[in-house]
CSV table of C-alpha atoms in Angstrom, one decimal:
chain,number,residue,atom,x,y,z
A,1,MET,CA,0.0,0.0,0.0
A,2,ASP,CA,1.0,3.6,-0.4
A,3,VAL,CA,0.4,5.0,3.2
A,4,LEU,CA,-0.1,3.4,6.6
A,5,ILE,CA,-1.6,5.7,9.2
A,6,VAL,CA,-1.3,4.7,12.8
A,7,GLY,CA,-4.3,6.0,14.8
A,8,ALA,CA,-7.9,6.7,14.0
A,9,GLY,CA,-8.3,9.9,15.8
A,10,PRO,CA,-9.0,13.4,14.1
A,11,THR,CA,-5.5,13.5,12.7
A,12,GLY,CA,-5.5,10.0,11.1
A,13,LEU,CA,-9.1,10.3,9.9
A,14,THR,CA,-8.4,13.8,8.3
A,15,LEU,CA,-5.4,12.4,6.5
A,16,GLY,CA,-7.3,9.2,5.4
A,17,ILE,CA,-10.1,11.4,3.9
A,18,ASP,CA,-7.6,13.6,2.1
A,19,LEU,CA,-5.6,10.6,0.7
A,20,ALA,CA,-8.8,8.7,-0.3
A,21,ARG,CA,-10.1,11.5,-2.5
A,22,ARG,CA,-6.7,11.6,-4.3
A,23,GLY,CA,-6.7,8.1,-5.1
A,24,VAL,CA,-4.0,7.2,-2.7
A,25,GLU,CA,-4.0,3.6,-1.3
A,26,ALA,CA,-4.0,4.2,2.5
A,27,LEU,CA,-5.0,2.1,5.5
A,28,ILE,CA,-5.6,3.4,9.0
A,29,VAL,CA,-4.7,1.1,11.8
A,30,GLU,CA,-6.1,1.6,15.4
A,31,ARG,CA,-5.1,-0.2,18.4
A,32,ALA,CA,-8.5,0.1,20.0
A,33,GLU,CA,-11.4,-1.9,18.9
A,34,ALA,CA,-13.5,1.2,18.2
A,35,LEU,CA,-13.3,5.0,17.8
A,36,PHE,CA,-12.4,7.1,20.8
A,37,PRO,CA,-15.6,7.3,23.0
A,38,GLY,CA,-15.0,10.8,24.8
A,39,SER,CA,-15.3,14.5,24.2
A,40,ARG,CA,-11.9,15.8,25.1
A,41,GLY,CA,-11.4,17.9,22.0
A,42,LYS,CA,-14.7,19.5,21.6
A,43,GLY,CA,-14.0,23.0,20.2
A,44,LEU,CA,-13.6,23.4,16.4
A,45,GLN,CA,-11.8,26.5,15.4
A,46,PRO,CA,-12.9,28.5,12.4
A,47,ARG,CA,-9.9,27.4,10.2
A,48,THR,CA,-10.9,23.8,11.0
A,49,LEU,CA,-14.4,24.5,9.8
A,50,GLU,CA,-12.9,25.7,6.5
A,51,VAL,CA,-10.9,22.4,6.2
A,52,PHE,CA,-14.1,20.5,7.0
A,53,ASP,CA,-16.0,22.3,4.3
A,54,ASP,CA,-13.3,21.2,1.8
A,55,LEU,CA,-13.3,17.7,2.9
A,56,GLY,CA,-17.1,17.5,2.6
A,57,VAL,CA,-18.1,17.0,6.2
A,58,LEU,CA,-19.0,20.6,7.3
A,59,GLN,CA,-22.8,20.2,7.0
A,60,ALA,CA,-22.9,17.0,9.2
A,61,ILE,CA,-20.5,18.8,11.8
A,62,ARG,CA,-22.8,21.9,11.9
A,63,ALA,CA,-25.7,19.6,12.5
A,64,ALA,CA,-24.0,17.7,15.2
A,65,GLY,CA,-22.9,20.7,17.3
A,66,GLY,CA,-23.6,24.4,18.3
A,67,PRO,CA,-22.1,27.7,19.2
A,68,VAL,CA,-20.0,28.0,22.4
A,69,PRO,CA,-22.3,29.1,25.2
A,70,MET,CA,-21.7,31.9,27.7
A,71,ARG,CA,-19.9,31.0,30.9
A,72,MET,CA,-22.3,31.1,34.0
A,73,ILE,CA,-20.3,31.5,37.2
A,74,TRP,CA,-21.6,30.2,40.4
A,75,LYS,CA,-20.8,30.8,44.1
A,76,ASP,CA,-22.5,29.0,47.1
A,77,GLY,CA,-25.4,27.8,44.9
A,78,GLU,CA,-26.1,31.3,43.4
A,79,ARG,CA,-25.5,32.7,39.8
A,80,VAL,CA,-23.1,35.5,40.2
A,81,GLY,CA,-22.5,36.5,36.7
A,82,GLU,CA,-22.0,35.7,32.9
A,83,GLN,CA,-18.9,36.0,30.9
A,84,PRO,CA,-18.2,35.2,27.1
A,85,MET,CA,-15.8,32.4,26.6
A,86,PHE,CA,-13.9,34.2,23.9
A,87,ASP,CA,-13.7,37.5,22.2
A,88,LYS,CA,-16.1,37.5,19.3
A,89,ALA,CA,-15.2,38.4,15.7
A,90,GLU,CA,-17.6,39.4,12.9
A,91,ALA,CA,-18.0,37.1,9.9
A,92,ASP,CA,-17.2,38.8,6.6
A,93,ALA,CA,-16.8,38.1,2.9
A,94,GLY,CA,-13.3,36.6,3.5
A,95,THR,CA,-14.0,34.9,6.7
A,96,PRO,CA,-17.4,33.0,6.7
A,97,TYR,CA,-16.8,31.1,10.0
A,98,ALA,CA,-15.7,33.6,12.5
A,99,GLU,CA,-16.6,31.7,15.7
A,100,PRO,CA,-15.6,28.4,17.2
A,101,TRP,CA,-18.1,25.4,16.8
A,102,MET,CA,-18.6,22.9,19.6
A,103,VAL,CA,-19.0,19.2,18.9
A,104,ALA,CA,-18.2,16.2,21.0
A,105,GLN,CA,-15.0,14.7,19.7
A,106,TRP,CA,-16.5,11.3,19.6
A,107,ARG,CA,-19.2,12.7,17.3
A,108,THR,CA,-16.7,14.5,15.1
A,109,GLN,CA,-14.8,11.3,14.7
A,110,GLU,CA,-18.0,9.4,13.8
A,111,ILE,CA,-18.8,12.0,11.1
A,112,MET,CA,-15.2,11.7,9.8
A,113,TYR,CA,-15.2,8.0,9.8
A,114,ALA,CA,-18.4,7.9,7.8
A,115,ARG,CA,-16.9,10.3,5.2
A,116,LEU,CA,-13.8,8.1,5.0
A,117,LEU,CA,-15.8,5.0,4.2
A,118,GLU,CA,-17.8,6.9,1.7
A,119,LEU,CA,-14.7,7.6,-0.1
A,120,GLY,CA,-13.6,4.0,0.0
A,121,GLY,CA,-11.1,4.5,2.8
A,122,ARG,CA,-10.4,1.8,5.6
A,123,VAL,CA,-9.8,1.5,9.2
A,124,ALA,CA,-8.5,-1.7,10.7
A,125,PHE,CA,-9.4,-1.7,14.5
A,126,GLY,CA,-7.7,-3.9,17.1
A,127,HIS,CA,-4.2,-3.5,15.3
A,128,GLU,CA,-1.6,-2.5,17.8
A,129,VAL,CA,1.8,-1.4,16.3
A,130,THR,CA,4.7,-2.6,18.3
A,131,GLY,CA,7.6,-1.5,16.1
A,132,LEU,CA,8.8,-0.9,12.4
A,133,GLU,CA,11.7,-0.9,10.2
A,134,GLN,CA,12.3,1.1,7.1
A,135,ASP,CA,14.5,0.8,4.1
A,136,ALA,CA,15.1,2.7,0.8
A,137,ALA,CA,11.8,1.3,-0.6
A,138,GLY,CA,9.4,1.4,2.2
A,139,VAL,CA,8.4,0.7,5.8
A,140,THR,CA,7.6,-2.7,7.4
A,141,VAL,CA,5.3,-2.2,10.4
A,142,ARG,CA,5.1,-4.9,13.1
A,143,PHE,CA,1.7,-5.6,15.2
A,144,ALA,CA,1.2,-7.2,18.4
A,145,ASP,CA,-0.3,-10.3,16.9
A,146,GLY,CA,2.9,-11.1,15.1
A,147,THR,CA,1.7,-9.9,11.6
A,148,THR,CA,3.3,-7.2,9.5
A,149,ALA,CA,2.3,-4.7,6.8
A,150,ARG,CA,4.3,-3.0,4.2
A,151,ALA,CA,3.8,0.6,3.0
A,152,GLY,CA,5.5,3.2,1.1
A,153,TYR,CA,5.2,5.7,3.9
A,154,VAL,CA,4.0,5.7,7.5
A,155,VAL,CA,2.2,8.5,9.5
A,156,ALA,CA,2.4,8.4,13.1
A,157,ALA,CA,-1.1,9.7,14.4
A,158,ASP,CA,-1.1,7.6,17.5
A,159,GLY,CA,-1.0,10.2,20.2
A,160,GLY,CA,1.3,11.8,22.8
A,161,ARG,CA,2.6,8.4,23.9
A,162,SER,CA,3.3,7.5,20.3
A,163,VAL,CA,4.8,4.0,19.7
A,164,VAL,CA,6.0,5.0,16.2
A,165,ARG,CA,7.7,8.2,17.4
A,166,ARG,CA,9.7,6.0,19.8
A,167,ALA,CA,10.5,3.4,17.2
A,168,VAL,CA,12.1,6.0,15.0
A,169,GLY,CA,14.0,7.6,17.9
A,170,VAL,CA,12.5,10.9,18.0
A,171,GLY,CA,12.4,12.6,21.5
A,172,MET,CA,10.1,15.4,22.6
A,173,THR,CA,11.3,18.9,24.2
A,174,GLY,CA,8.9,20.2,26.6
A,175,GLU,CA,7.8,21.3,30.0
A,176,PRO,CA,4.9,21.0,32.5
A,177,VAL,CA,2.4,23.6,32.0
A,178,ASP,CA,0.6,23.1,35.5
A,179,PRO,CA,1.5,20.7,38.3
A,180,ALA,CA,-2.0,20.4,39.3
A,181,PRO,CA,-3.9,17.2,38.4
A,182,PHE,CA,-6.9,17.8,35.9
A,183,LEU,CA,-10.0,15.7,35.2
A,184,VAL,CA,-12.1,15.5,32.1
A,185,ALA,CA,-15.3,13.4,31.9
A,186,ASP,CA,-18.6,13.0,29.9
A,187,VAL,CA,-21.5,12.8,32.4
A,188,ARG,CA,-25.2,12.9,32.4
A,189,LEU,CA,-26.9,15.0,35.2
A,190,ARG,CA,-29.9,16.9,36.4
A,191,GLY,CA,-30.2,20.3,37.9
A,192,LEU,CA,-28.4,22.5,35.3
A,193,ASP,CA,-29.7,24.4,32.3
A,194,ARG,CA,-28.1,23.5,29.0
A,195,GLY,CA,-27.7,27.1,27.8
A,196,HIS,CA,-24.7,28.0,29.7
A,197,TRP,CA,-21.1,26.7,30.3
A,198,HIS,CA,-21.3,26.4,34.1
A,199,ALA,CA,-18.2,27.4,36.2
A,200,PHE,CA,-17.8,26.6,39.9
A,201,PRO,CA,-14.6,28.2,41.1
A,202,GLY,CA,-12.9,26.5,44.2
A,203,PRO,CA,-10.1,27.5,46.5
A,204,GLU,CA,-6.6,28.1,45.4
A,205,GLY,CA,-7.3,28.0,41.7
A,206,SER,CA,-9.1,24.6,41.9
A,207,GLY,CA,-12.8,24.3,40.5
A,208,VAL,CA,-14.9,22.5,38.0
A,209,MET,CA,-16.8,23.5,34.8
A,210,LEU,CA,-19.7,21.6,33.4
A,211,CYS,CA,-20.5,22.3,29.8
A,212,PRO,CA,-23.5,21.0,27.9
A,213,LEU,CA,-22.5,19.2,24.7
A,214,PRO,CA,-24.6,20.1,21.8
A,215,ALA,CA,-26.9,17.5,20.1
A,216,THR,CA,-26.3,15.0,23.1
A,217,GLU,CA,-27.7,14.6,26.6
A,218,ASP,CA,-24.2,14.8,28.0
A,219,PHE,CA,-22.2,17.5,29.9
A,220,GLN,CA,-18.4,17.6,29.9
A,221,LEU,CA,-17.0,17.9,33.3
A,222,ALA,CA,-13.5,19.6,33.3
A,223,GLY,CA,-11.7,20.1,36.7
A,224,ARG,CA,-8.5,21.4,38.2
A,225,PHE,CA,-7.6,20.2,41.7
A,226,PRO,CA,-5.1,20.9,44.4
A,227,GLU,CA,-1.6,19.3,43.9
A,228,GLY,CA,-1.6,15.9,45.7
A,229,THR,CA,-5.3,15.1,45.0
A,230,ASP,CA,-5.8,11.4,44.2
A,231,LEU,CA,-8.5,11.4,41.5
A,232,ASP,CA,-11.0,8.6,41.5
A,233,LEU,CA,-12.4,8.1,37.9
A,234,SER,CA,-15.3,5.9,38.9
A,235,LEU,CA,-18.9,7.1,38.9
A,236,ASP,CA,-18.8,7.4,42.7
A,237,GLY,CA,-15.6,9.4,42.5
A,238,VAL,CA,-17.1,11.8,40.0
A,239,ARG,CA,-20.2,12.2,42.0
A,240,LYS,CA,-18.0,13.2,45.0
A,241,ILE,CA,-16.3,15.8,43.0
A,242,VAL,CA,-19.5,17.3,41.7
A,243,ALA,CA,-21.2,17.2,45.3
A,244,GLU,CA,-18.0,19.0,46.7
A,245,TYR,CA,-17.6,21.7,44.1
A,246,THR,CA,-21.1,22.6,43.1
A,247,HIS,CA,-24.6,22.9,44.7
A,248,LEU,CA,-25.7,19.7,43.0
A,249,ASP,CA,-26.1,16.4,45.0
A,250,ALA,CA,-24.0,13.4,44.3
A,251,GLU,CA,-27.0,11.6,43.0
A,252,ASP,CA,-27.7,14.3,40.3
A,253,VAL,CA,-24.9,12.8,38.4
A,254,THR,CA,-27.0,10.0,36.9
A,255,GLU,CA,-24.3,8.5,34.5
A,256,LEU,CA,-20.5,8.5,33.9
A,257,ARG,CA,-19.9,7.8,30.2
A,258,TRP,CA,-16.0,8.5,30.0
A,259,ALA,CA,-13.4,9.9,32.1
A,260,SER,CA,-9.6,10.6,31.9
A,261,ASP,CA,-7.2,12.4,34.3
A,262,PHE,CA,-3.9,14.3,33.2
A,263,ARG,CA,-1.4,17.0,34.0
A,264,PRO,CA,-1.0,19.7,31.3
A,265,ARG,CA,2.3,19.8,29.5
A,266,ALA,CA,3.6,21.4,26.4
A,267,ALA,CA,6.0,19.3,24.3
A,268,LEU,CA,7.3,19.4,20.7
A,269,ALA,CA,8.8,16.4,18.8
A,270,ASP,CA,12.4,17.1,17.7
A,271,ARG,CA,11.7,16.0,14.2
A,272,PHE,CA,8.5,15.6,12.3
A,273,ARG,CA,10.0,13.4,9.6
A,274,VAL,CA,12.5,10.4,9.7
A,275,GLY,CA,12.9,9.1,6.3
A,276,ARG,CA,9.6,7.5,5.3
A,277,VAL,CA,8.0,8.1,8.6
A,278,PHE,CA,6.0,11.3,9.5
A,279,LEU,CA,4.8,12.5,12.9
A,280,ALA,CA,1.5,14.3,13.0
A,281,GLY,CA,-1.0,15.5,15.7
A,282,ASP,CA,-0.3,14.6,19.4
A,283,ALA,CA,2.5,12.3,18.3
A,284,ALA,CA,4.2,15.4,17.1
A,285,HIS,CA,3.0,18.1,19.7
A,286,VAL,CA,1.2,17.9,23.0
A,287,HIS,CA,-0.8,20.9,24.2
A,288,SER,CA,-2.6,22.2,27.2
A,289,PRO,CA,-6.4,21.9,26.4
A,290,ALA,CA,-6.8,25.5,27.1
A,291,GLY,CA,-7.8,27.5,24.1
A,292,GLY,CA,-8.8,24.5,22.0
A,293,GLN,CA,-5.7,24.2,19.9
A,294,GLY,CA,-4.6,20.6,20.1
A,295,LEU,CA,-7.2,18.8,18.0
A,296,ASN,CA,-7.4,21.7,15.5
A,297,THR,CA,-3.6,21.9,15.0
A,298,SER,CA,-3.6,18.2,14.5
A,299,VAL,CA,-6.1,18.6,11.7
A,300,GLN,CA,-4.0,21.2,10.0
A,301,ASP,CA,-1.0,18.7,10.2
A,302,ALA,CA,-2.9,16.1,8.4
A,303,TYR,CA,-4.4,18.7,5.8
A,304,ASN,CA,-0.9,19.9,5.0
A,305,LEU,CA,0.7,16.5,4.6
A,306,GLY,CA,-2.0,14.9,2.6
A,307,TRP,CA,-1.8,16.9,-0.6
A,308,LYS,CA,1.9,16.6,-0.6
A,309,LEU,CA,1.8,12.8,-0.2
A,310,GLY,CA,-0.7,12.8,-3.1
A,311,ALA,CA,1.7,14.8,-5.3
A,312,VAL,CA,4.6,12.6,-4.6
A,313,LEU,CA,2.7,9.3,-5.0
A,314,ARG,CA,0.3,10.1,-7.7
A,315,ALA,CA,1.7,13.1,-9.7
A,316,GLY,CA,5.5,12.5,-9.7
A,317,ALA,CA,6.5,15.4,-7.4
A,318,PRO,CA,10.0,15.0,-6.0
A,319,ASP,CA,10.3,13.4,-2.6
A,320,SER,CA,11.7,16.7,-1.4
A,321,LEU,CA,8.2,18.2,-1.4
A,322,LEU,CA,7.7,16.0,1.6
A,323,ASP,CA,10.4,17.9,3.6
A,324,THR,CA,8.1,21.0,3.4
A,325,TYR,CA,5.8,19.2,5.8
A,326,ALA,CA,8.2,19.4,8.7
A,327,GLU,CA,9.4,22.8,7.6
A,328,GLU,CA,5.9,24.4,7.6
A,329,ARG,CA,4.1,22.3,10.4
A,330,ARG,CA,6.9,22.2,13.2
A,331,ALA,CA,7.1,26.0,13.3
A,332,ASN,CA,3.3,26.3,13.3
A,333,ALA,CA,3.0,23.7,16.1
A,334,ALA,CA,5.6,25.6,18.2
A,335,ALA,CA,3.6,28.7,17.9
A,336,MET,CA,0.5,27.0,18.9
A,337,LEU,CA,2.1,25.5,21.9
A,338,ASN,CA,3.1,28.8,23.0
A,339,LEU,CA,-0.4,30.1,22.5
A,340,SER,CA,-2.1,27.2,24.4
A,341,THR,CA,0.3,27.7,27.4
A,342,GLY,CA,-0.4,31.4,27.4
A,343,VAL,CA,-4.2,30.9,27.3
A,344,HIS,CA,-3.8,28.2,30.2
A,345,ARG,CA,-1.9,30.8,32.3
A,346,GLY,CA,-4.3,33.5,31.6
A,347,GLU,CA,-1.8,35.5,29.5
A,348,VAL,CA,-3.7,35.3,26.2
A,349,ARG,CA,-7.5,35.8,25.5
A,350,ARG,CA,-9.5,33.3,23.5
A,351,GLY,CA,-10.5,35.1,20.4
A,352,LYS,CA,-8.7,36.1,17.2
A,353,ALA,CA,-5.5,34.5,18.2
A,354,THR,CA,-7.0,31.1,18.8
A,355,MET,CA,-9.2,30.9,15.7
A,356,GLN,CA,-6.1,29.8,13.5
A,357,LEU,CA,-7.2,32.1,10.7
A,358,GLY,CA,-4.0,34.3,10.8
A,359,LEU,CA,-1.7,31.4,10.6
A,360,GLY,CA,0.3,30.9,7.5
A,361,TYR,CA,3.5,29.8,5.8
A,362,ARG,CA,5.2,33.1,4.4
A,363,GLU,CA,8.6,31.9,5.4
A,364,SER,CA,8.2,28.5,3.7
A,365,SER,CA,10.2,27.5,0.8
A,366,LEU,CA,7.0,26.8,-1.0
A,367,SER,CA,5.8,30.5,-0.8
A,368,VAL,CA,7.0,32.3,-3.7
A,369,GLU,CA,6.2,36.0,-3.8
A,370,THR,CA,7.4,37.6,-7.1
A,371,ARG,CA,5.5,40.9,-7.2
A,372,ARG,CA,7.7,43.9,-6.7
A,373,ASP,CA,5.6,45.7,-4.4
A,374,PRO,CA,3.1,43.3,-2.9
A,375,THR,CA,-0.1,44.3,-1.2
A,376,GLY,CA,-3.1,42.5,0.2
A,377,VAL,CA,-2.8,38.8,0.3
A,378,ARG,CA,0.8,37.5,0.1
A,379,ALA,CA,2.3,34.2,-0.7
A,380,GLY,CA,2.1,31.8,2.2
A,381,ASP,CA,-1.2,33.5,3.5
A,382,ARG,CA,-4.4,31.7,4.1
A,383,ALA,CA,-6.5,32.3,1.0
A,384,PRO,CA,-9.7,34.2,2.1
A,385,ASP,CA,-13.1,33.4,0.7
A,386,GLY,CA,-14.9,36.0,-1.5
A,387,THR,CA,-17.0,36.2,-4.6
A,388,VAL,CA,-16.0,36.8,-8.2
A,389,SER,CA,-18.7,37.3,-10.8
A,390,GLY,CA,-21.2,35.6,-8.5
A,391,VAL,CA,-18.9,32.6,-7.8
A,392,ARG,CA,-17.9,31.8,-4.2
A,393,LEU,CA,-14.1,31.1,-4.0
A,394,PHE,CA,-14.6,28.5,-1.3
A,395,ASP,CA,-16.8,26.5,-3.8
A,396,VAL,CA,-14.1,26.8,-6.4
A,397,PHE,CA,-11.3,25.8,-3.9
A,398,ARG,CA,-13.2,22.7,-2.7
A,399,GLY,CA,-11.5,19.6,-3.9
A,400,PRO,CA,-8.0,18.2,-4.3
A,401,HIS,CA,-6.9,20.5,-7.1
A,402,TRP,CA,-4.8,23.9,-7.3
A,403,THR,CA,-6.6,27.1,-8.2
A,404,LEU,CA,-5.3,30.1,-10.1
A,405,LEU,CA,-6.9,33.5,-9.6
A,406,GLY,CA,-6.4,36.2,-12.1
A,407,ALA,CA,-5.4,34.1,-15.1
A,408,ASP,CA,-6.3,31.2,-17.2
A,409,ALA,CA,-5.5,27.8,-16.0
A,410,PRO,CA,-1.9,26.8,-17.2
A,411,ALA,CA,-2.1,23.1,-16.5
A,412,VAL,CA,-4.3,20.0,-16.1
A,413,GLY,CA,-5.3,19.8,-12.5
A,414,VAL,CA,-5.5,23.5,-11.9
A,415,ARG,CA,-8.9,25.4,-11.9
A,416,ALA,CA,-9.0,29.0,-12.7
A,417,LEU,CA,-10.9,32.2,-12.4
A,418,PRO,CA,-9.7,34.9,-14.8
A,419,THR,CA,-10.3,37.6,-12.2
A,420,ALA,CA,-8.9,37.8,-8.7
A,421,PRO,CA,-11.2,39.4,-6.1
A,422,ALA,CA,-10.4,43.0,-5.3
A,423,SER,CA,-9.9,42.1,-1.7
A,424,TYR,CA,-6.8,40.1,-2.5
A,425,GLY,CA,-5.1,43.1,-4.0
A,426,PRO,CA,-3.5,43.3,-7.5
A,427,GLY,CA,-1.9,40.2,-9.1
A,428,VAL,CA,-2.2,36.6,-9.9
A,429,PHE,CA,-2.6,34.2,-7.0
A,430,LEU,CA,-2.0,30.4,-7.1
A,431,ILE,CA,-3.9,28.6,-4.3
A,432,ARG,CA,-2.5,25.3,-3.0
A,433,PRO,CA,-4.8,22.4,-2.4
A,434,ASP,CA,-4.8,23.2,1.4
A,435,GLY,CA,-6.1,26.7,0.9
A,436,TYR,CA,-2.8,28.6,1.2
A,437,VAL,CA,-1.4,30.9,-1.3
A,438,GLY,CA,1.7,29.3,-2.8
A,439,TRP,CA,2.8,31.6,-5.7
A,440,THR,CA,1.9,35.3,-6.7
A,441,GLY,CA,3.0,37.4,-9.6
A,442,GLU,CA,2.0,40.4,-11.4
A,443,ALA,CA,1.2,38.2,-14.4
A,444,ALA,CA,1.0,34.4,-14.8
A,445,ASP,CA,4.6,34.2,-16.0
A,446,GLY,CA,6.4,31.8,-13.8
A,447,VAL,CA,3.4,29.8,-12.5
A,448,GLY,CA,4.0,27.0,-14.9
A,449,ALA,CA,7.7,26.5,-13.6
A,450,TYR,CA,6.4,26.6,-10.0
A,451,LEU,CA,3.7,24.0,-10.7
A,452,ALA,CA,6.1,21.7,-12.3
A,453,GLY,CA,8.2,21.7,-9.2
A,454,VAL,CA,5.3,20.4,-7.2
A,455,GLY,CA,4.2,17.6,-9.7
A,456,VAL,CA,1.3,19.5,-11.5
């Protein structure tokens, strides 16, 4: 097969979908017997919604979720005030999705899995990777049951304790973000309205929050506790926590569906590529959950890598194109780690900075700006939405192709609009398959040579 993806979380499923629509033979292998059952990563940032629009799952994601509710602060059983969870931004022609969307992670993964199957992709559950060896022609992956699989490339999307990362000898550099123990759980309960994200501050920075998960009967419980607290993840243990920190009785928690404890840390893999093996998602970077950056950054990893693997495997692009994955995504992940830590420590507000719309690749070797005095959108920037002659740009971008704005199509596999929107500024703009501007010029001269270098 062309690609073996280890891990069927949001990272692996995103990559699987992208490769399937490119005709790349890929298999996702997952140690567990089923998809992840919890809601840890529930916040989808606007940039991720744009990716999901392109991948064909946005409509289902919108139906399965809802907007982020206001935070309701409680003290001694009384409501003492409301606060917005993030600084709001206004949607405009270039930014149709200006606010996060909240969906339980298990539901996001169900939707993505269904899309993968629709495209002919596959997940093999109950396949635990124990090691691998690679050579000049491919990678041999070993499983716990003694079997092996052979692939041209392997992508580690198997989480913060990645077996694949360890197998290729890549370390992680990082630090604890907070020494306190944290708990996250999905519960069902009575006694709280579902229109607010309920916050119950405790002493010395401890406390719990109970957030209704849209389109479910569940609440997500998230709590921070004093150092040394021994957390009990059973139903009785969670009931005790709720009774201690809120005005609810223990019996008001009627069901515990999933629970996990952790201590927030920030860590970045020393390398994102080792030969034919790539690291993505939590296997490459581990975040504090504050600000909702981990899942979203992981989706962006897969979206960046997918088109590049497709170009090398199906379009004859040079293998060196795959080096730009690490070049672009490691720097991006490092910035997101700093952002998540800043949000966790109260140094950065949730809002414009956490929506991931301003992230780009201006310093990338793939970003070629040839205009003498560029204004507006630059090479490496996210390509904004807009309308040209009644045609929506995101509708034109949708799919695995490149798009040229401001000139006729120079090659097969490139769609074109002869006019670029005024909001982009003057020039010709070549949009990558992942929605970033790869090349700009005052005219189309030179775009053909750029495309040839990336296998188009």
